[in-house]
Amino acid sequence: MDYFKKPLISSTRDAVYHTLKAQILSLALLPGATISEKEMSVSFNVSRTPVRESFVQLAQEGLLDIYPQRGTVVSRIDLELVDEARFIREHLESAVIRLACLSFPEESLRLLRMNLASQKVCMDEQDFKKMFELDEEFHRTIFEGCKKMNTWAVIGQINVHLNRTRMLRLATDHHWDELYAQHGQIVDAIQEQQPDKAEQLIRRHLQVGIADQALLKEKFPTYFK
């Protein structure tokens, strides 16, 4: 999924919602930042109604905190929700990676190799937004190859706070060699049909962020609850 390109838009509200969500995820709107309906309506050149509706939806997803009579704030990252999302993703993805080692289309394997090549280029360019997108695409390709896209959709619903910490880590630490190396090892394990090794790799890969979270909170205390 490309988080930073405009999706197909069916309404003004959708356009405002998707743009604001991308800005929050990409850190263009930082955790704790105050925003207002009036400012956003001027910025988007729309009435306040679609902005208000977008605010409500983003609040339901945990990305905004709306305080009546006081204003609206980009929510701070809740590490309990981050850890729960990682827990769910780790268990679901461990099951799917084992399936991939049993049967995986050659075309999907080719797409993973192409993704790795793009990651290598991205590392040279230090483009953290593109690296995030390639990371998402890499994992999505595994689910797609296993015909488990509904499972991937479930992960997408609970990933909001986890994705914000992932983005923050990529934006502030451009040493992505470990991320790239782990992805390469995962592809090799799928190709060699080694489910135990692949599951061990994916669990280790998804747990790397636990240590990162403590460091990020220490470095950016105002971004976290």
Backbone as JSON, one array per atom type, in Angstrom:
{
  "sequence": "MDYFKKPLISSTRDAVYHTLKAQILSLALLPGATISEKEMSVSFNVSRTPVRESFVQLAQEGLLDIYPQRGTVVSRIDLELVDEARFIREHLESAVIRLACLSFPEESLRLLRMNLASQKVCMDEQDFKKMFELDEEFHRTIFEGCKKMNTWAVIGQINVHLNRTRMLRLATDHHWDELYAQHGQIVDAIQEQQPDKAEQLIRRHLQVGIADQALLKEKFPTYFK",
  "N": [[0.84, -1.19, 0.0], [0.55, 2.2, -0.82], [1.06, 4.74, 1.22], [1.23, 7.43, 0.93], [0.43, 8.47, -1.44], [-2.36, 9.81, -3.1], [-5.36, 8.03, -2.68], [-8.05, 6.51, -4.61], [-10.6, 8.79, -4.66], [-13.79, 9.35, -3.31], [-15.27, 11.35, -2.25], [-15.28, 14.71, -0.86], [-14.86, 14.63, 1.88], [-13.56, 12.16, 2.14], [-11.18, 12.76, 0.8], [-10.03, 14.71, 2.46], [-9.8, 13.24, 4.83], [-8.03, 11.06, 4.1], [-5.75, 12.49, 3.38], [-5.06, 13.87, 5.78], [-4.61, 11.66, 7.44], [-2.39, 10.5, 6.19], [-0.57, 12.56, 6.59], [-0.29, 12.52, 9.36], [0.75, 9.95, 9.79], [3.15, 10.12, 8.34], [4.55, 11.9, 9.8], [4.38, 14.56, 9.21], [2.45, 15.93, 10.51], [2.96, 16.22, 13.77], [2.96, 14.1, 16.73], [1.0, 15.34, 19.37], [0.64, 17.82, 18.28], [-1.41, 20.69, 17.79], [-4.41, 21.07, 16.02], [-6.93, 22.64, 14.0], [-10.4, 22.81, 13.02], [-11.07, 25.06, 11.53], [-8.56, 26.01, 10.53], [-7.78, 23.8, 9.0], [-9.88, 23.66, 7.15], [-9.44, 25.97, 5.7], [-6.89, 25.4, 4.72], [-7.38, 23.15, 3.08], [-9.22, 24.23, 1.46], [-12.0, 23.85, 1.72], [-15.34, 23.37, 3.06], [-16.18, 23.44, 6.6], [-17.5, 21.15, 7.33], [-16.73, 18.57, 6.01], [-14.16, 18.44, 7.11], [-14.66, 18.31, 9.85], [-16.01, 15.84, 9.96], [-13.96, 14.17, 9.12], [-12.15, 14.52, 11.2], [-13.56, 13.26, 13.28], [-13.6, 10.58, 12.4], [-10.85, 10.02, 12.36], [-10.3, 10.33, 15.03], [-11.71, 8.17, 16.06], [-10.07, 6.17, 15.17], [-7.92, 6.51, 16.72], [-6.03, 8.44, 16.16], [-6.41, 11.14, 16.5], [-7.11, 13.35, 19.23], [-9.96, 14.66, 20.49], [-11.04, 17.46, 22.16], [-13.74, 18.81, 23.54], [-14.63, 22.24, 23.32], [-12.02, 22.9, 23.74], [-10.2, 22.07, 21.8], [-8.45, 20.24, 19.15], [-6.11, 17.63, 19.05], [-3.25, 16.04, 17.66], [-2.93, 12.72, 18.36], [-0.88, 11.37, 20.96], [1.54, 8.75, 20.86], [0.56, 5.59, 21.89], [2.11, 3.27, 23.73], [1.23, 0.88, 24.79], [-0.82, 0.12, 23.08], [0.7, -0.11, 20.79], [2.31, -2.32, 21.42], [0.38, -4.3, 21.68], [-0.62, -4.42, 19.07], [1.69, -5.27, 17.75], [1.95, -7.8, 18.93], [-0.35, -9.16, 17.98], [0.15, -9.0, 15.23], [2.58, -10.41, 15.05], [1.85, -13.05, 15.73], [-0.07, -13.71, 13.77], [1.4, -13.31, 11.42], [3.46, -15.13, 11.73], [2.15, -17.54, 11.4], [1.32, -17.3, 8.74], [3.75, -17.1, 7.37], [4.74, -19.65, 7.62], [2.98, -21.05, 6.02], [3.75, -19.96, 3.59], [6.21, -21.14, 3.22], [5.52, -23.7, 2.62], [4.05, -23.61, 0.28], [4.39, -21.41, -2.32], [3.87, -18.97, -4.76], [5.87, -18.71, -7.71], [5.94, -16.27, -8.99], [5.3, -14.47, -6.93], [7.52, -14.79, -5.33], [9.42, -13.73, -7.02], [8.56, -11.08, -7.0], [9.16, -10.39, -4.38], [11.95, -10.47, -4.47], [12.41, -8.4, -6.26], [11.43, -6.32, -4.72], [13.34, -6.26, -2.68], [15.54, -5.37, -4.14], [14.68, -2.79, -4.71], [14.56, -1.78, -2.13], [17.28, -1.68, -1.55], [18.16, 0.38, -3.24], [16.69, 2.44, -2.12], [17.85, 2.63, 0.39], [20.29, 3.77, -0.28], [19.4, 6.25, -1.11], [18.25, 7.26, 1.15], [15.51, 7.59, 1.74], [13.02, 7.74, 3.82], [10.23, 7.56, 3.82], [9.63, 6.16, 1.49], [10.98, 3.83, 2.08], [9.46, 2.84, 4.18], [7.09, 2.29, 2.79], [7.98, 0.29, 1.03], [8.68, -1.67, 2.86], [6.14, -2.29, 3.93], [4.95, -3.24, 1.55], [6.52, -5.47, 1.04], [5.84, -7.3, 3.12], [3.12, -7.47, 2.65], [3.1, -8.74, 0.17], [3.83, -11.32, 0.83], [1.58, -12.21, 2.28], [-0.32, -11.97, 0.24], [0.64, -13.81, -1.62], [0.09, -16.11, -0.26], [-2.59, -16.15, -0.31], [-4.03, -14.75, 1.69], [-5.29, -12.26, 2.15], [-7.42, -11.11, 3.52], [-6.64, -11.53, 6.12], [-4.41, -9.89, 6.16], [-5.73, -7.47, 5.95], [-6.98, -7.34, 8.43], [-4.74, -6.98, 10.07], [-4.0, -4.47, 9.15], [-5.97, -2.88, 10.29], [-5.35, -2.73, 12.98], [-2.89, -1.65, 13.16], [-2.18, 1.04, 13.43], [-0.89, 2.66, 15.53], [1.46, 1.2, 15.83], [2.57, 1.48, 13.29], [3.21, 4.17, 13.36], [5.34, 4.29, 15.16], [7.17, 2.76, 13.74], [7.56, 4.37, 11.5], [8.67, 6.63, 12.72], [11.04, 5.57, 13.68], [12.36, 4.88, 11.27], [12.63, 7.42, 10.19], [14.34, 8.73, 11.92], [16.56, 7.19, 12.29], [18.75, 6.18, 10.06], [20.06, 3.83, 9.57], [19.53, 1.17, 8.05], [20.37, -1.36, 7.52], [20.1, -3.76, 8.99], [17.33, -4.24, 8.87], [17.03, -4.62, 6.1], [18.71, -6.86, 5.72], [17.39, -8.82, 7.26], [14.99, -9.05, 5.84], [15.99, -10.17, 3.47], [16.91, -12.66, 4.43], [14.5, -13.81, 5.17], [13.22, -14.14, 2.7], [14.96, -16.0, 1.54], [14.53, -18.18, 3.25], [11.87, -18.8, 2.67], [12.1, -19.53, -0.02], [13.76, -21.75, 0.23], [12.11, -23.4, 1.56], [11.85, -23.62, 4.45], [10.18, -23.74, 7.11], [10.4, -23.57, 9.99], [12.72, -22.06, 10.39], [11.98, -19.76, 8.99], [9.8, -18.84, 10.51], [11.08, -18.27, 12.93], [12.74, -16.21, 12.08], [10.85, -14.23, 11.27], [9.59, -13.64, 13.66], [11.71, -12.6, 15.16], [12.3, -10.44, 13.58], [9.98, -8.83, 13.82], [10.09, -8.25, 16.48], [12.2, -6.58, 16.88], [11.49, -3.91, 17.01], [10.7, -3.5, 19.67], [12.82, -2.86, 21.43], [13.59, -0.55, 20.12], [11.44, 1.14, 20.66], [11.69, 1.98, 23.35], [14.0, 3.51, 23.17], [13.15, 5.46, 21.37], [11.13, 6.7, 22.84], [12.63, 7.81, 24.87], [14.14, 9.62, 23.42], [12.23, 11.19, 22.16], [10.21, 12.26, 24.11], [7.83, 13.77, 24.25], [6.24, 12.84, 22.25], [4.94, 10.59, 23.01], [2.49, 8.82, 25.0]],
  "CA": [[0.0, 0.0, 0.0], [1.26, 3.46, -0.84], [0.36, 5.56, 2.21], [1.44, 8.85, 0.73], [-0.2, 8.88, -2.69], [-3.8, 9.9, -2.9], [-6.14, 6.91, -3.2], [-9.23, 6.92, -5.34], [-11.41, 9.56, -3.73], [-15.2, 9.37, -3.68], [-15.91, 12.53, -1.67], [-14.38, 15.68, -0.25], [-14.52, 14.12, 3.2], [-12.54, 11.12, 1.96], [-9.93, 13.41, 0.42], [-9.48, 15.33, 3.67], [-9.45, 12.16, 5.76], [-6.84, 10.34, 3.65], [-4.6, 13.4, 3.43], [-4.7, 14.06, 7.18], [-4.06, 10.41, 7.95], [-1.03, 10.37, 5.64], [0.28, 13.57, 7.24], [-0.01, 12.06, 10.73], [1.63, 8.79, 9.7], [4.45, 10.51, 7.8], [5.11, 12.84, 10.78], [4.19, 15.95, 8.8], [1.74, 16.41, 11.7], [3.63, 15.5, 14.85], [2.17, 13.8, 17.93], [0.87, 16.46, 20.29], [0.37, 19.07, 17.56], [-2.8, 21.15, 17.82], [-4.97, 21.44, 14.72], [-8.3, 23.13, 14.15], [-11.27, 22.68, 11.86], [-10.97, 26.28, 10.73], [-7.29, 26.02, 9.82], [-7.79, 22.74, 8.0], [-10.82, 24.0, 6.08], [-8.74, 26.96, 4.86], [-5.78, 24.71, 4.06], [-7.91, 22.27, 2.04], [-10.17, 25.01, 0.67], [-13.3, 23.16, 1.78], [-16.13, 23.8, 4.21], [-15.75, 22.79, 7.84], [-18.2, 19.87, 7.54], [-15.89, 17.39, 5.74], [-13.05, 18.44, 8.05], [-15.2, 17.81, 11.13], [-16.28, 14.42, 9.8], [-12.65, 13.5, 9.07], [-11.62, 14.54, 12.57], [-14.27, 12.24, 14.06], [-13.12, 9.26, 11.98], [-9.46, 9.86, 12.8], [-10.36, 10.15, 16.49], [-12.14, 6.78, 16.28], [-8.92, 5.32, 14.87], [-6.88, 6.77, 17.7], [-5.01, 9.34, 15.63], [-6.69, 12.47, 17.01], [-7.85, 13.5, 20.49], [-10.84, 15.83, 20.39], [-11.45, 17.97, 23.46], [-14.79, 19.83, 23.35], [-14.36, 23.59, 23.82], [-10.58, 23.12, 23.95], [-9.46, 21.89, 20.55], [-8.12, 18.9, 18.66], [-4.67, 17.39, 19.11], [-2.77, 14.78, 17.11], [-2.74, 11.87, 19.54], [0.44, 10.85, 21.26], [1.63, 7.31, 20.59], [0.28, 4.77, 23.07], [2.96, 2.09, 23.59], [0.46, -0.34, 25.09], [-1.49, -0.25, 21.83], [1.77, -0.54, 19.89], [2.72, -3.67, 21.78], [-0.72, -5.23, 21.36], [-0.63, -4.58, 17.61], [2.83, -6.11, 17.39], [1.62, -9.15, 19.4], [-1.3, -9.74, 17.02], [0.81, -9.16, 13.93], [3.6, -11.46, 15.15], [1.23, -14.37, 15.71], [-0.68, -13.95, 12.46], [2.41, -13.4, 10.37], [4.2, -16.37, 11.92], [1.35, -18.61, 10.78], [1.31, -17.12, 7.28], [5.08, -17.38, 6.82], [4.87, -21.1, 7.54], [2.26, -21.43, 4.81], [4.56, -19.56, 2.43], [7.3, -22.11, 3.05], [4.95, -24.93, 2.08], [3.62, -23.37, -1.1], [4.47, -19.98, -2.6], [4.0, -18.79, -6.21], [7.16, -18.22, -8.21], [5.78, -14.84, -9.29], [5.37, -13.74, -5.67], [8.93, -14.83, -4.93], [10.09, -12.76, -7.88], [8.19, -9.75, -6.51], [9.93, -10.15, -3.15], [13.33, -10.16, -4.87], [12.38, -7.06, -6.83], [11.25, -5.41, -3.6], [14.64, -6.15, -2.03], [16.38, -4.51, -4.97], [14.21, -1.41, -4.51], [14.99, -1.39, -0.79], [18.7, -1.35, -1.63], [18.23, 1.72, -3.83], [16.11, 3.36, -1.14], [18.86, 2.82, 1.42], [21.27, 4.72, -0.81], [18.76, 7.56, -1.23], [17.82, 7.67, 2.49], [14.12, 8.02, 1.64], [12.37, 6.94, 4.85], [8.84, 7.3, 3.46], [9.64, 5.08, 0.49], [11.41, 2.6, 2.76], [8.28, 2.35, 4.9], [6.17, 1.71, 1.8], [8.56, -0.96, 0.54], [8.55, -2.62, 3.97], [4.74, -2.73, 3.91], [4.72, -4.01, 0.32], [7.22, -6.74, 1.21], [5.02, -8.19, 3.96], [1.84, -7.66, 1.96], [3.32, -9.71, -0.91], [3.82, -12.66, 1.43], [0.18, -12.54, 2.54], [-1.0, -12.13, -1.04], [1.09, -15.07, -2.21], [-0.56, -17.2, 0.5], [-4.04, -15.93, -0.41], [-4.5, -14.38, 3.03], [-5.42, -10.82, 2.13], [-8.33, -10.7, 4.6], [-5.81, -11.49, 7.32], [-3.61, -8.67, 6.04], [-6.63, -6.36, 6.22], [-7.14, -7.3, 9.89], [-3.52, -6.37, 10.59], [-4.06, -3.05, 8.82], [-6.9, -2.19, 11.19], [-4.81, -2.57, 14.34], [-1.49, -1.3, 13.01], [-1.99, 2.48, 13.36], [0.14, 3.17, 16.44], [2.69, 0.49, 15.5], [3.14, 2.1, 12.09], [3.78, 5.48, 13.7], [6.67, 4.06, 15.74], [8.02, 2.3, 12.65], [7.91, 5.53, 10.7], [9.56, 7.47, 13.51], [12.34, 4.9, 13.71], [12.99, 5.03, 9.95], [12.93, 8.83, 9.94], [15.38, 9.26, 12.81], [17.73, 6.31, 12.25], [18.84, 5.73, 8.67], [20.83, 2.6, 9.48], [18.49, 0.19, 7.73], [21.02, -2.58, 7.05], [19.53, -4.92, 9.67], [16.01, -4.44, 8.28], [17.25, -5.18, 4.75], [19.28, -8.21, 5.86], [16.34, -9.72, 7.74], [14.09, -9.31, 4.71], [16.66, -11.11, 2.57], [16.92, -13.98, 5.06], [13.12, -14.32, 5.11], [13.0, -14.6, 1.32], [15.74, -17.24, 1.36], [13.87, -19.27, 4.0], [10.68, -19.18, 1.9], [12.55, -20.22, -1.23], [14.34, -23.04, 0.62], [11.03, -24.11, 2.23], [12.27, -23.89, 5.82], [9.18, -23.05, 7.92], [10.86, -23.26, 11.35], [13.66, -20.95, 10.27], [11.24, -18.57, 8.56], [9.02, -18.34, 11.64], [12.04, -17.68, 13.87], [13.18, -14.94, 11.48], [9.8, -13.22, 11.26], [9.37, -13.22, 15.05], [12.84, -11.74, 15.52], [12.14, -9.23, 12.77], [8.91, -7.99, 14.36], [10.41, -7.88, 17.86], [13.26, -5.57, 16.89], [10.92, -2.62, 17.38], [10.46, -3.35, 21.1], [13.95, -2.09, 21.96], [13.54, 0.77, 19.49], [10.41, 1.97, 21.28], [12.24, 2.6, 24.55], [14.94, 4.54, 22.73], [12.38, 6.55, 20.77], [10.44, 7.43, 23.9], [13.66, 8.58, 25.58], [14.59, 10.69, 22.54], [11.1, 12.06, 21.83], [9.24, 11.99, 25.17], [6.55, 14.45, 24.05], [5.48, 12.14, 21.2], [4.36, 9.37, 23.56], [1.65, 8.94, 26.19]],
  "C": [[0.87, 1.24, 0.0], [0.5, 4.44, 0.05], [0.37, 7.03, 1.86], [1.01, 9.34, -0.65], [-1.7, 8.87, -2.49], [-4.51, 8.68, -3.48], [-7.29, 7.43, -4.04], [-10.2, 7.58, -4.37], [-12.86, 9.63, -4.22], [-15.92, 10.6, -3.15], [-14.85, 13.48, -1.13], [-13.94, 15.2, 1.12], [-13.43, 13.06, 3.11], [-11.19, 11.73, 1.64], [-9.25, 14.02, 1.64], [-8.99, 14.26, 4.64], [-8.14, 11.48, 5.36], [-5.59, 11.23, 3.71], [-4.13, 13.62, 4.85], [-4.06, 12.81, 7.77], [-2.63, 10.21, 7.47], [-0.09, 11.36, 6.31], [0.64, 13.15, 8.66], [0.99, 10.91, 10.69], [3.04, 9.18, 9.26], [5.18, 11.52, 8.69], [5.12, 14.28, 10.28], [3.37, 16.67, 9.87], [2.25, 15.58, 12.87], [2.69, 15.18, 16.01], [2.18, 14.98, 18.9], [0.57, 17.79, 19.62], [-1.11, 19.41, 17.62], [-3.24, 21.54, 16.42], [-6.41, 21.89, 14.93], [-9.09, 22.92, 12.87], [-11.11, 23.88, 10.93], [-9.7, 26.31, 9.9], [-7.28, 24.98, 8.7], [-8.75, 23.04, 6.84], [-10.21, 25.03, 5.14], [-7.64, 26.28, 4.06], [-6.26, 23.85, 2.9], [-8.88, 22.99, 1.1], [-11.51, 24.29, 0.56], [-14.08, 23.74, 2.96], [-15.68, 23.03, 5.45], [-16.41, 21.42, 8.05], [-17.34, 18.66, 7.2], [-14.68, 17.3, 6.66], [-13.5, 17.86, 9.39], [-15.44, 16.3, 11.06], [-14.99, 13.61, 9.76], [-12.02, 13.43, 10.45], [-12.26, 13.43, 13.4], [-13.76, 10.85, 13.7], [-11.7, 9.01, 12.45], [-9.39, 9.69, 14.32], [-10.76, 8.72, 16.82], [-10.99, 5.8, 16.05], [-7.75, 5.57, 15.82], [-5.8, 7.71, 17.25], [-5.21, 10.79, 16.08], [-7.37, 12.36, 18.37], [-8.65, 14.79, 20.4], [-11.32, 16.22, 21.77], [-12.47, 19.08, 23.25], [-14.43, 21.14, 24.04], [-12.86, 23.88, 23.99], [-9.76, 22.93, 22.68], [-9.17, 20.43, 20.23], [-6.6, 18.76, 18.58], [-4.35, 16.07, 18.42], [-2.38, 13.9, 18.3], [-1.28, 11.48, 19.71], [0.4, 9.32, 21.11], [1.48, 6.53, 21.9], [1.06, 3.45, 22.92], [2.27, 0.8, 23.98], [-0.27, -0.83, 23.84], [-0.47, -0.71, 20.79], [2.13, -1.99, 20.16], [1.63, -4.69, 21.46], [-0.81, -5.48, 19.86], [0.52, -5.47, 17.16], [2.56, -7.56, 17.76], [0.7, -9.85, 18.39], [-0.61, -10.0, 15.7], [1.82, -10.3, 13.97], [2.97, -12.84, 15.04], [0.59, -14.69, 14.36], [0.38, -14.15, 11.38], [3.27, -14.65, 10.51], [3.46, -17.54, 11.27], [1.41, -18.52, 9.25], [2.68, -17.46, 6.68], [5.33, -18.88, 6.72], [4.14, -21.63, 6.31], [3.08, -21.12, 3.57], [5.68, -20.56, 2.16], [6.81, -23.44, 2.49], [4.58, -24.79, 0.61], [3.59, -21.87, -1.35], [4.7, -19.79, -4.1], [5.36, -18.23, -6.61], [7.09, -16.72, -8.51], [5.88, -13.99, -8.02], [6.81, -13.7, -5.15], [9.74, -13.83, -5.75], [9.81, -11.34, -7.41], [8.96, -9.39, -5.24], [11.37, -9.79, -3.49], [13.41, -8.76, -5.47], [12.25, -6.01, -5.73], [12.58, -5.2, -2.87], [15.57, -5.25, -2.82], [15.99, -3.04, -4.8], [14.6, -0.9, -3.12], [16.46, -0.96, -0.8], [18.89, 0.05, -2.2], [17.76, 2.76, -2.83], [17.1, 3.64, -0.01], [19.91, 3.84, 0.98], [20.71, 6.14, -0.85], [18.27, 8.11, 0.11], [16.4, 8.23, 2.5], [13.28, 7.19, 2.62], [10.9, 6.64, 4.52], [8.76, 6.15, 2.46], [10.05, 3.76, 1.14], [10.25, 2.0, 3.54], [7.33, 1.65, 3.93], [6.68, 0.38, 1.28], [8.49, -2.06, 1.6], [7.12, -3.18, 4.01], [4.46, -3.63, 2.71], [5.35, -5.38, 0.42], [6.33, -7.73, 1.98], [3.67, -8.47, 3.29], [1.98, -8.73, 0.86], [3.31, -11.13, -0.38], [2.38, -13.11, 1.7], [-0.58, -12.8, 1.24], [-0.63, -13.45, -1.7], [0.46, -16.28, -1.53], [-2.09, -17.11, 0.47], [-4.66, -15.65, 0.97], [-4.65, -12.86, 3.15], [-6.43, -10.31, 3.15], [-7.59, -10.62, 5.93], [-4.94, -10.24, 7.33], [-4.48, -7.44, 6.35], [-6.87, -6.21, 7.72], [-5.93, -6.63, 10.52], [-3.53, -4.86, 10.33], [-4.93, -2.26, 9.77], [-6.3, -1.92, 12.56], [-3.38, -2.0, 14.34], [-1.18, 0.19, 13.18], [-0.85, 2.97, 14.24], [1.48, 2.49, 16.18], [3.36, 1.14, 14.29], [3.77, 3.45, 12.4], [5.16, 5.31, 14.34], [7.65, 3.57, 14.67], [8.49, 3.47, 11.8], [8.9, 6.43, 11.43], [10.97, 6.88, 13.56], [13.06, 5.08, 12.38], [13.43, 6.47, 9.7], [14.12, 9.32, 10.74], [16.64, 8.41, 12.83], [17.81, 5.69, 10.86], [19.75, 4.52, 8.49], [19.85, 1.44, 9.29], [19.07, -1.15, 7.3], [20.41, -3.83, 7.68], [18.16, -5.26, 9.1], [16.13, -5.13, 6.92], [17.76, -6.62, 4.83], [18.23, -9.21, 6.31], [15.36, -10.05, 6.62], [14.71, -10.33, 3.75], [16.68, -12.52, 3.12], [15.53, -14.63, 5.02], [12.82, -14.86, 3.72], [13.74, -15.91, 1.08], [15.06, -18.41, 2.05], [12.61, -19.74, 3.28], [11.1, -20.0, 0.69], [13.08, -21.62, -0.91], [13.34, -23.91, 1.39], [11.45, -24.59, 3.63], [11.33, -23.15, 6.79], [9.65, -22.68, 9.32], [11.81, -22.06, 11.33], [12.94, -19.66, 9.92], [10.44, -17.98, 9.72], [9.94, -17.67, 12.67], [12.49, -16.31, 13.37], [12.11, -13.86, 11.57], [9.51, -12.75, 12.68], [10.49, -12.27, 15.49], [12.72, -10.4, 14.82], [11.1, -8.28, 13.38], [9.19, -7.56, 15.8], [11.51, -6.85, 17.98], [12.73, -4.24, 17.39], [10.71, -2.41, 18.86], [11.57, -2.52, 21.74], [13.95, -0.68, 21.39], [12.56, 1.69, 20.2], [10.92, 2.68, 22.53], [13.19, 3.74, 24.19], [14.2, 5.74, 22.14], [11.67, 7.38, 21.84], [11.42, 8.3, 24.69], [14.07, 9.8, 24.74], [13.48, 11.69, 22.25], [9.97, 11.88, 22.87], [7.87, 12.64, 24.94], [5.69, 13.79, 22.98], [4.68, 10.96, 21.75], [3.49, 9.68, 24.78], [2.42, 8.44, 27.42]]
}
